[in-house]
Short mmCIF file of N, CA and C in Angstrom, two decimals:
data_model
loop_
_atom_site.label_atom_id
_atom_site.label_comp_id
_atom_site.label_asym_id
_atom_site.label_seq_id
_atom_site.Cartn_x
_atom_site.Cartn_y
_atom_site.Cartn_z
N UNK R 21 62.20 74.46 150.90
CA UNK R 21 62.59 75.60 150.11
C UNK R 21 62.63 75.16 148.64
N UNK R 22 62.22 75.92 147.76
CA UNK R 22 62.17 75.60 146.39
C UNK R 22 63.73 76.12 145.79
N UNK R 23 63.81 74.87 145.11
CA UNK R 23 65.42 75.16 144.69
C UNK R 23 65.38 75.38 142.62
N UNK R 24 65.80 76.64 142.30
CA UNK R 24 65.64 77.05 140.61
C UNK R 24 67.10 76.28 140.30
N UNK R 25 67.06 75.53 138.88
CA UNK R 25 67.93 75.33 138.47
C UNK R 25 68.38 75.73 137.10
N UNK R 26 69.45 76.79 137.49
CA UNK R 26 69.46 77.46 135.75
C UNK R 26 71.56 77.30 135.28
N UNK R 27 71.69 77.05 134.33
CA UNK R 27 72.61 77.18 133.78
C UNK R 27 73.15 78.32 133.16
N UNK R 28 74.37 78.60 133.17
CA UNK R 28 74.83 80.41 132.78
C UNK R 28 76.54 80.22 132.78
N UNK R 29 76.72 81.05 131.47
CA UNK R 29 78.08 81.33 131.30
C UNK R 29 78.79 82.02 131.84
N UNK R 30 78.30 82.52 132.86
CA UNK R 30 79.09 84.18 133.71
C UNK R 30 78.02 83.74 135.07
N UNK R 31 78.80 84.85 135.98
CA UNK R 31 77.88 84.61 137.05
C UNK R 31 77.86 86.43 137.12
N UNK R 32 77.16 86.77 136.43
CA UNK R 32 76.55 87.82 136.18
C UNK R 32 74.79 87.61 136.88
N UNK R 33 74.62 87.67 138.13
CA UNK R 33 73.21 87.19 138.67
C UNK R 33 72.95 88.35 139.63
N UNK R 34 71.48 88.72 138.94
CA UNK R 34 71.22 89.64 139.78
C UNK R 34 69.73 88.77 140.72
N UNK R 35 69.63 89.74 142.18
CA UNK R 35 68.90 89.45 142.80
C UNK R 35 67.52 90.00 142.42
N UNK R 36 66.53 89.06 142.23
CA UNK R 36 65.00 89.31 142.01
C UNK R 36 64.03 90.09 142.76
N UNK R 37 64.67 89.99 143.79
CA UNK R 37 63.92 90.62 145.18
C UNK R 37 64.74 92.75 144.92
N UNK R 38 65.81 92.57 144.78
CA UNK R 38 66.49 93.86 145.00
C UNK R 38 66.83 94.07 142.82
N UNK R 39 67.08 93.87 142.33
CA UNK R 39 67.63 94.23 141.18
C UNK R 39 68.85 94.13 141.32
N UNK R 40 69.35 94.21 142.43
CA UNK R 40 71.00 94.41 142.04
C UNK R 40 71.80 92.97 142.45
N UNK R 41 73.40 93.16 141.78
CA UNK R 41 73.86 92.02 141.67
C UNK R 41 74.04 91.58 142.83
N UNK R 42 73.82 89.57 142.96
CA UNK R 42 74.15 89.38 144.37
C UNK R 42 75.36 89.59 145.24
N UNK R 43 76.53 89.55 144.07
CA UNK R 43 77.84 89.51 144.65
C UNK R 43 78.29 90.70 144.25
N UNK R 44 79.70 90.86 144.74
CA UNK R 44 80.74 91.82 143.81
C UNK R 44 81.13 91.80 143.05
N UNK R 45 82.20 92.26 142.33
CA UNK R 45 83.25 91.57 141.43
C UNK R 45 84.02 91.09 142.22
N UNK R 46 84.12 91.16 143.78
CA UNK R 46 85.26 90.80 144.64
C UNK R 46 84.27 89.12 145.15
N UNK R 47 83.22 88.76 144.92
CA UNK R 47 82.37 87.85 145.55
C UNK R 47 82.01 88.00 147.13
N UNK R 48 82.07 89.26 147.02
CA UNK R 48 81.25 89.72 148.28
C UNK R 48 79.73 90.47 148.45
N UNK R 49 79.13 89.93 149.20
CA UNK R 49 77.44 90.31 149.44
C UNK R 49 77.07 91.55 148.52
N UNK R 50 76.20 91.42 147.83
CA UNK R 50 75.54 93.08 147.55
C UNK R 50 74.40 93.28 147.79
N UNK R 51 73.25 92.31 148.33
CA UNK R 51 71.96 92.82 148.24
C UNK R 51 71.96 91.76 149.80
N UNK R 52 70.68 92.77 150.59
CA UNK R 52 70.73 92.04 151.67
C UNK R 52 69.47 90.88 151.67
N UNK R 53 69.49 90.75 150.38
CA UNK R 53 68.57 89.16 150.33
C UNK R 53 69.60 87.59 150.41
N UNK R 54 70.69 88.08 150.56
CA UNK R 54 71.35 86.97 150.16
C UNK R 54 71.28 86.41 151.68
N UNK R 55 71.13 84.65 152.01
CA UNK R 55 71.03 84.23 153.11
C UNK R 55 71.99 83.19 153.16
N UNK R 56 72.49 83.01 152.37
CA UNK R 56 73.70 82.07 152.59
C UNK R 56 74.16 81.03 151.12
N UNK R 57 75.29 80.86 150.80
CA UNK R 57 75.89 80.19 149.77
C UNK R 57 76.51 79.27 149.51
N UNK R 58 76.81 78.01 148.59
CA UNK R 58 77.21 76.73 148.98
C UNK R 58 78.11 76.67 147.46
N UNK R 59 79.63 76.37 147.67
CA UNK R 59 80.06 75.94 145.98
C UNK R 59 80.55 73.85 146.23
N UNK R 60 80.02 73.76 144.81
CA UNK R 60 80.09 72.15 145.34
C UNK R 60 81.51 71.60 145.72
N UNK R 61 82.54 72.62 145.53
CA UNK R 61 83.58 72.34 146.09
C UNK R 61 84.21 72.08 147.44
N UNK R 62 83.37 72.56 148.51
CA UNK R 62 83.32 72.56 149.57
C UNK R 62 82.30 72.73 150.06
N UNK R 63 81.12 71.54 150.00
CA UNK R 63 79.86 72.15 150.28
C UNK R 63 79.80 72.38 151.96
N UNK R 64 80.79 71.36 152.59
CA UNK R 64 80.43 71.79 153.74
C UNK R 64 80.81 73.04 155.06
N UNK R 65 81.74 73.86 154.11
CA UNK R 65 81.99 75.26 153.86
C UNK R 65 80.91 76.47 153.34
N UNK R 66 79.54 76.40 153.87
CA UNK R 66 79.17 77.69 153.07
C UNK R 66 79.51 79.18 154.04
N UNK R 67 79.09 79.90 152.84
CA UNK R 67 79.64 81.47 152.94
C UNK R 67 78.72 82.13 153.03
N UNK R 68 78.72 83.63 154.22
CA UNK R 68 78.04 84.56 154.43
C UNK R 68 76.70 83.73 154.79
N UNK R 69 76.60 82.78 155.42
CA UNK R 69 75.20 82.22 155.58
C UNK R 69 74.38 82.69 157.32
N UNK R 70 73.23 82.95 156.84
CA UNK R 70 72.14 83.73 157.67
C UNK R 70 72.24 82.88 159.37
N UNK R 71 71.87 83.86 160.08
CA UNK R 71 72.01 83.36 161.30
C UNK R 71 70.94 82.34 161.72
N UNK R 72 69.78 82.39 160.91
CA UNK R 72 68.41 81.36 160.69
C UNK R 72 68.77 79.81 160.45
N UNK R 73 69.76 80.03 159.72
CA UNK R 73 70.56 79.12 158.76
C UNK R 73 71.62 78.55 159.74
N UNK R 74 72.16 78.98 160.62
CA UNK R 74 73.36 78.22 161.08
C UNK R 74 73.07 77.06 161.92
N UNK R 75 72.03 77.29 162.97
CA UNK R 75 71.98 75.75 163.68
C UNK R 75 71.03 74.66 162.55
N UNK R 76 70.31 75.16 161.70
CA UNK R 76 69.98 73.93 161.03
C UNK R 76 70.85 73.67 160.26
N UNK R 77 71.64 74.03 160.04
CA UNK R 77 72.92 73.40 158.95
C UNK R 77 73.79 72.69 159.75
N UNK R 78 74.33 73.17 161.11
CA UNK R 78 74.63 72.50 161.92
C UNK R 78 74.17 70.62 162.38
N UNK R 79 73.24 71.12 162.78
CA UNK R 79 71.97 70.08 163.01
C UNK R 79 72.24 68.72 161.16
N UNK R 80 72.34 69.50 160.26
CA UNK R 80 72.31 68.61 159.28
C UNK R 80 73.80 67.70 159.09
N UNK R 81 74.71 68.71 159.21
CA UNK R 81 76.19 68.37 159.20
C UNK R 81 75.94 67.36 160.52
N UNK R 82 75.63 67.56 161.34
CA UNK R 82 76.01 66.10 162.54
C UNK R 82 74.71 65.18 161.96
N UNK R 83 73.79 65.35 161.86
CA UNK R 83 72.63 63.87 161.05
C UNK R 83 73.79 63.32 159.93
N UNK R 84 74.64 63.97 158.79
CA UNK R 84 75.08 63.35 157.94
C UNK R 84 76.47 62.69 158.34
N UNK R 85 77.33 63.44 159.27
CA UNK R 85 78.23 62.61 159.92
C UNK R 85 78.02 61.20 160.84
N UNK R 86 77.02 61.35 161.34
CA UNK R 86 76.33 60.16 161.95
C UNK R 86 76.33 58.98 161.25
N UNK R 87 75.06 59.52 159.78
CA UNK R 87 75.17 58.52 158.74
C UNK R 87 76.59 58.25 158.09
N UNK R 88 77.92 58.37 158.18
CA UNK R 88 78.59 58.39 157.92
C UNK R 88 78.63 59.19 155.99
N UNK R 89 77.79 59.99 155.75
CA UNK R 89 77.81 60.78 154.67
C UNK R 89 78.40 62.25 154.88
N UNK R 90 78.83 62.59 153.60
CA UNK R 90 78.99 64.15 153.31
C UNK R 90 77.91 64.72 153.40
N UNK R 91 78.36 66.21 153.53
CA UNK R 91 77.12 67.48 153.03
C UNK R 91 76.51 67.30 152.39
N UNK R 92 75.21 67.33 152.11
CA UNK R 92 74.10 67.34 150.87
C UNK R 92 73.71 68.47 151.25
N UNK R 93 74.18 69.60 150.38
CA UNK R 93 73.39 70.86 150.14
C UNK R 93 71.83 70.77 149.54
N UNK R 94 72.07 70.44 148.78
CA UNK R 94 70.38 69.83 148.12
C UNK R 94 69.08 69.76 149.38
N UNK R 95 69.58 68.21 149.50
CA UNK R 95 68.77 67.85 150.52
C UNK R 95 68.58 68.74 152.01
N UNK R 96 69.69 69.78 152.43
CA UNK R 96 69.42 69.85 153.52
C UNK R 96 68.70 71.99 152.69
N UNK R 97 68.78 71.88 151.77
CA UNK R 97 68.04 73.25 151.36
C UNK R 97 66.49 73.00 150.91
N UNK R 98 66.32 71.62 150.52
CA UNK R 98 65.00 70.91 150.77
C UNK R 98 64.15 70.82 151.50
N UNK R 99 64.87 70.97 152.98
CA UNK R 99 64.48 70.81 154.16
C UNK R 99 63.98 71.69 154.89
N UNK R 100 64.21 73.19 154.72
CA UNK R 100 64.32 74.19 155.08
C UNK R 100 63.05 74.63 154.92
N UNK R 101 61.81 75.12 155.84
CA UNK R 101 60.67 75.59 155.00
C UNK R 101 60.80 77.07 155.90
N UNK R 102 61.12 77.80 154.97
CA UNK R 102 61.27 79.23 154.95
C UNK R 102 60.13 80.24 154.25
N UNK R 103 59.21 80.97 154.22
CA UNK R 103 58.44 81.35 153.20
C UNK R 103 59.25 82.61 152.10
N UNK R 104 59.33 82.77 151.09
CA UNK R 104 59.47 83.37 150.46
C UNK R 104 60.89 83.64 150.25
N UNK R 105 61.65 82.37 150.64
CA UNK R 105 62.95 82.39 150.36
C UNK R 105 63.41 80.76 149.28
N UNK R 106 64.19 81.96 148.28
CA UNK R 106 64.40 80.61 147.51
C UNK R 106 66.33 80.57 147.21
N UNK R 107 66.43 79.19 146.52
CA UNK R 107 67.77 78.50 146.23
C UNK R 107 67.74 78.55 144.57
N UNK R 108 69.06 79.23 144.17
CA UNK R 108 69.10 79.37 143.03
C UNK R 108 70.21 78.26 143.01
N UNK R 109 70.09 77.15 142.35
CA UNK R 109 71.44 76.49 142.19
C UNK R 109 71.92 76.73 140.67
N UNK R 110 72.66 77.35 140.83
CA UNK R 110 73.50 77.62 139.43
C UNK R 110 74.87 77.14 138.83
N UNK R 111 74.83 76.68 137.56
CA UNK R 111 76.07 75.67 137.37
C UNK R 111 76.40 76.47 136.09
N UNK R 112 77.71 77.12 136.03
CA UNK R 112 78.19 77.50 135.11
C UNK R 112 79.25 76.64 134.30
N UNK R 113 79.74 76.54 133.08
CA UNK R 113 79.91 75.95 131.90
C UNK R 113 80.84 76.45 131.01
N UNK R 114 82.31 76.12 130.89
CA UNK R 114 82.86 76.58 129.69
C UNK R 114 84.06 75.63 129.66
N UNK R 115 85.28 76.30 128.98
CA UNK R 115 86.32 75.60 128.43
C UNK R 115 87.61 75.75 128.91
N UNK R 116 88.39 74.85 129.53
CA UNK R 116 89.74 75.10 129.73
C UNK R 116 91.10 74.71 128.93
N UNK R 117 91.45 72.97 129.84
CA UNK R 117 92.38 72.16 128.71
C UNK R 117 91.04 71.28 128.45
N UNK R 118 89.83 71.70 128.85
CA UNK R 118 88.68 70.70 128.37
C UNK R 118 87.72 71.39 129.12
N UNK R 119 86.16 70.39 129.06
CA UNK R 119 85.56 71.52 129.78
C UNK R 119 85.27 71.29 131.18
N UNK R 120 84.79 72.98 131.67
CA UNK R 120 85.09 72.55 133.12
C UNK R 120 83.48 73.01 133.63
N UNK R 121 83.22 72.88 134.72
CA UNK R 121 82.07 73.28 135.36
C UNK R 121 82.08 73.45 136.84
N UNK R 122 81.34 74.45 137.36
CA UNK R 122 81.06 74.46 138.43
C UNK R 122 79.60 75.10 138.82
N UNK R 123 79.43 74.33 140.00
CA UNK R 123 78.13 74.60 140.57
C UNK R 123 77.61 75.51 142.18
N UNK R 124 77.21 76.37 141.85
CA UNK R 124 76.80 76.86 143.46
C UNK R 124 75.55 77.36 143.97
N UNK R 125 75.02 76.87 144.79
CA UNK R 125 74.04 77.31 145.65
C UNK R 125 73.53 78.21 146.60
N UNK R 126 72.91 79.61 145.99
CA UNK R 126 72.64 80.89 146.68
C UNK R 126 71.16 80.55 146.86
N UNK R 127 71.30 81.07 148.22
CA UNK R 127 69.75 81.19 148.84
C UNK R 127 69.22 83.10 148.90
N UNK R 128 67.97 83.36 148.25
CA UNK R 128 67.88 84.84 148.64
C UNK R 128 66.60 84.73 149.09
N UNK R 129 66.12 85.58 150.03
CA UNK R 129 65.04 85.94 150.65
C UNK R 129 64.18 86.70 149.54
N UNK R 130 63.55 86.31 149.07
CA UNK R 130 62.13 86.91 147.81
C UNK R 130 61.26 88.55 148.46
N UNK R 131 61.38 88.55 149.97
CA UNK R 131 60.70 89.23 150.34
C UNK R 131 61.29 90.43 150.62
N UNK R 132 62.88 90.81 150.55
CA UNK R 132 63.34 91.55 150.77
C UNK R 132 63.88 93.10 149.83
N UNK R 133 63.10 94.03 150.48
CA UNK R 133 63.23 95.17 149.46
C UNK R 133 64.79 96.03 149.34
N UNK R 134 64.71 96.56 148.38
CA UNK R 134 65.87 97.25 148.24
C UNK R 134 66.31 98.73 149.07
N UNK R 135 66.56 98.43 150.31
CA UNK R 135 66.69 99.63 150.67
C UNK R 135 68.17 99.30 151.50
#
């Protein structure tokens, strides 16, 4: 799976496939391209993720426990050959008592129309 890497001050992101935003304001689903989501805070926690998606993530979570490693979202969205579905990894950027960042990983299906 091809993974975009873009940086952004808001997570104001709309889906390419549908126009409309992926999430809510509540961070719940809005377009049914979305196939599953990863924040690096808990990568091995993702959210709303596709039923396509669950035993190979599965499957990856026990290969990396084996190796005695964590989740690699990366690598195991690397892995994935899906056609026309891509990984937006997006890392947003600003200021607190210093600055802070966070990063997350949405997968959307490219092929999916807006209806």
């Amino acid at each position: 799976m091809q993974i975009i890497e873009l940086e952004r001050d808001d997570w104001n992101f709309f889906c390419p496939a549908t126009g409309r935003p992926v999430f809510t304001e509540d961070g719940e689903p809005n377009t049914p391209a979305l196939r599953g989501s990863w924040c690096h805070e808990v990568p091995e926690e993702p959210m709303h993720l596709a039923d396509e998606l669950k035993p190979l993530w599965q499957a990856h979570l026990e290969e990396q426990e084996a190796a005695d490693e964590g989740a690699d979202v990366v690598r195991f969205l690397q892995s994935v050959e899906r056609p026309n579905w891509v990984a937006f990894e997006i890392t947003t950027c600003g200021m607190a008592c210093g600055p802070v960042w966070s990063t997350a990983w949405t997968v959307l299906d490219l092929s999916t129309t807006n209806s």
